[in-house]
CSV table of C-alpha atoms in Angstrom, one decimal:
chain,number,residue,atom,x,y,z
A,1,UNK,CA,0.0,0.0,0.0
A,2,UNK,CA,1.4,3.4,-1.0
A,3,UNK,CA,2.2,5.7,1.9
A,4,UNK,CA,3.1,9.4,1.7
A,5,UNK,CA,4.5,10.9,4.8
A,6,UNK,CA,5.1,14.6,5.0
A,7,UNK,CA,7.4,16.3,7.5
A,8,UNK,CA,9.2,19.6,8.0
A,9,UNK,CA,6.2,21.9,8.7
A,10,UNK,CA,6.2,24.3,11.6
A,11,UNK,CA,5.9,27.9,12.7
A,12,UNK,CA,8.1,30.7,11.3
A,13,UNK,CA,8.1,34.4,11.0
A,14,UNK,CA,7.5,36.2,7.8
A,15,UNK,CA,10.6,36.1,5.6
A,16,UNK,CA,11.7,32.8,7.1
A,17,UNK,CA,12.3,29.4,5.4
A,18,UNK,CA,11.1,25.9,5.7
A,19,UNK,CA,11.8,22.7,3.8
A,20,UNK,CA,9.0,20.1,3.5
A,21,UNK,CA,9.8,16.5,2.8
A,22,UNK,CA,7.5,13.8,1.5
A,23,UNK,CA,8.7,10.2,1.9
A,24,UNK,CA,7.0,7.7,-0.4
A,25,UNK,CA,6.9,4.0,0.2
A,26,UNK,CA,4.9,0.9,-0.6
A,27,UNK,CA,5.3,0.8,-4.4
A,28,UNK,CA,7.7,-0.3,-7.1
A,29,UNK,CA,8.7,1.5,-10.2
A,30,UNK,CA,8.4,5.3,-10.7
A,31,UNK,CA,5.9,7.6,-9.1
A,32,UNK,CA,5.9,9.7,-12.2
A,33,UNK,CA,3.8,12.6,-11.1
A,34,UNK,CA,4.1,14.2,-7.6
A,35,UNK,CA,3.1,17.5,-6.2
A,36,UNK,CA,2.5,19.7,-3.2
A,37,UNK,CA,-0.9,21.2,-2.5
A,38,UNK,CA,-2.1,23.4,0.4
A,39,UNK,CA,-5.4,24.3,2.0
A,40,UNK,CA,-5.9,27.2,4.3
A,41,UNK,CA,-8.9,27.4,6.7
A,42,UNK,CA,-12.1,28.3,4.8
A,43,UNK,CA,-10.4,28.0,1.4
A,44,UNK,CA,-10.2,25.5,-1.3
A,45,UNK,CA,-7.2,23.3,-1.8
A,46,UNK,CA,-4.8,24.7,-4.3
A,47,UNK,CA,-1.8,23.4,-6.1
A,48,UNK,CA,1.6,24.7,-5.0
A,49,UNK,CA,4.0,22.9,-7.2
A,50,UNK,CA,4.3,19.7,-9.3
A,51,UNK,CA,7.1,17.5,-10.4
A,52,UNK,CA,7.2,14.9,-13.1
A,53,UNK,CA,9.8,12.1,-13.5
A,54,UNK,CA,10.7,13.6,-16.9
A,55,UNK,CA,12.4,16.4,-15.0
A,56,UNK,CA,9.8,19.0,-15.6
A,57,UNK,CA,8.3,21.1,-12.7
A,58,UNK,CA,5.6,23.7,-12.4
A,59,UNK,CA,4.6,26.0,-9.6
A,60,UNK,CA,1.8,28.4,-8.8
A,61,UNK,CA,2.3,32.1,-9.6
A,62,UNK,CA,1.8,32.9,-6.0
A,63,UNK,CA,5.0,31.0,-5.0
A,64,UNK,CA,7.2,31.4,-8.1
A,65,UNK,CA,10.6,32.7,-7.1
A,66,UNK,CA,10.1,31.7,-3.5
A,67,UNK,CA,9.3,28.0,-3.5
A,68,UNK,CA,11.3,25.2,-5.2
A,69,UNK,CA,10.1,21.7,-5.7
A,70,UNK,CA,12.6,18.9,-6.2
A,71,UNK,CA,12.7,15.1,-5.9
A,72,UNK,CA,15.3,12.5,-5.0
A,73,UNK,CA,14.2,9.4,-6.9
A,74,UNK,CA,16.8,7.2,-5.2
A,75,UNK,CA,15.3,8.1,-1.8
A,76,UNK,CA,11.7,8.2,-3.1
A,77,UNK,CA,11.4,11.6,-1.5
A,78,UNK,CA,9.8,14.8,-2.7
A,79,UNK,CA,10.8,18.2,-1.3
A,80,UNK,CA,9.5,21.7,-1.2
A,81,UNK,CA,12.0,24.4,-0.3
A,82,UNK,CA,10.0,27.5,0.9
A,83,UNK,CA,11.8,30.8,1.2
A,84,UNK,CA,10.6,34.3,1.9
A,85,UNK,CA,7.5,32.9,3.6
A,86,UNK,CA,4.5,35.2,3.9
A,87,UNK,CA,1.5,35.0,6.3
A,88,UNK,CA,-0.7,34.1,3.3
A,89,UNK,CA,1.4,30.9,2.9
A,90,UNK,CA,-0.1,29.6,6.2
A,91,UNK,CA,-1.9,26.4,5.4
A,92,UNK,CA,-1.9,22.6,5.7
A,93,UNK,CA,0.5,21.3,3.0
A,94,UNK,CA,-0.2,18.0,1.4
A,95,UNK,CA,2.0,15.7,-0.7
A,96,UNK,CA,0.3,13.9,-3.6
A,97,UNK,CA,1.5,11.3,-6.1
A,98,UNK,CA,0.1,9.5,-9.1
A,99,UNK,CA,2.0,6.8,-11.1
A,100,UNK,CA,-0.5,6.9,-14.0
A,101,UNK,CA,0.5,10.2,-15.4
A,102,UNK,CA,3.0,9.6,-18.1
A,103,UNK,CA,3.3,13.1,-19.6
A,104,UNK,CA,4.8,16.1,-17.8
A,105,UNK,CA,2.2,18.6,-19.1
A,106,UNK,CA,-0.6,16.3,-17.8
A,107,UNK,CA,1.0,16.2,-14.4
A,108,UNK,CA,1.3,20.0,-14.2
A,109,UNK,CA,-2.4,20.4,-15.0
A,110,UNK,CA,-3.6,17.7,-12.6
A,111,UNK,CA,-5.6,18.3,-9.5
A,112,UNK,CA,-6.9,14.8,-8.8
A,113,UNK,CA,-4.1,12.5,-7.6
A,114,UNK,CA,-4.3,8.8,-6.7
A,115,UNK,CA,-2.3,9.0,-3.4
A,116,UNK,CA,-2.3,11.7,-0.7
A,117,UNK,CA,-0.4,12.2,2.5
A,118,UNK,CA,-1.9,13.3,5.8
A,119,UNK,CA,-0.5,16.8,5.6
A,120,UNK,CA,1.9,19.0,7.6
A,121,UNK,CA,1.0,22.4,9.0
A,122,UNK,CA,2.9,25.5,8.0
A,123,UNK,CA,2.2,28.7,10.0
A,124,UNK,CA,3.8,32.0,9.1
A,125,UNK,CA,3.4,34.9,11.5
A,126,UNK,CA,3.8,38.6,10.6
């Protein structure tokens, strides 16, 4: 059974940094499409950034230049480096993965993923 376990969340002041990790287990082969999503209280879940095994990545306009998604396939781990954090980045952050998505462009447009983690809270104070 596929498991995605997020870690690295916490509380920081505006302008600070955090690095989220998502450790994936319970599968063989490549988890082609992976991504980070977030949901703030009272708001809909939104995509933060996605990564495909072809090397391509995509990120939301609201985090471009501040957040970087990366993956270590040898460790089956997805990362999200978050710099210059703002109070509006406060949310629960979720890791998602889907092995069915073969094309990068399809991954970066995807909102429905097969597997989800439990989430890690990020709180940014002003």
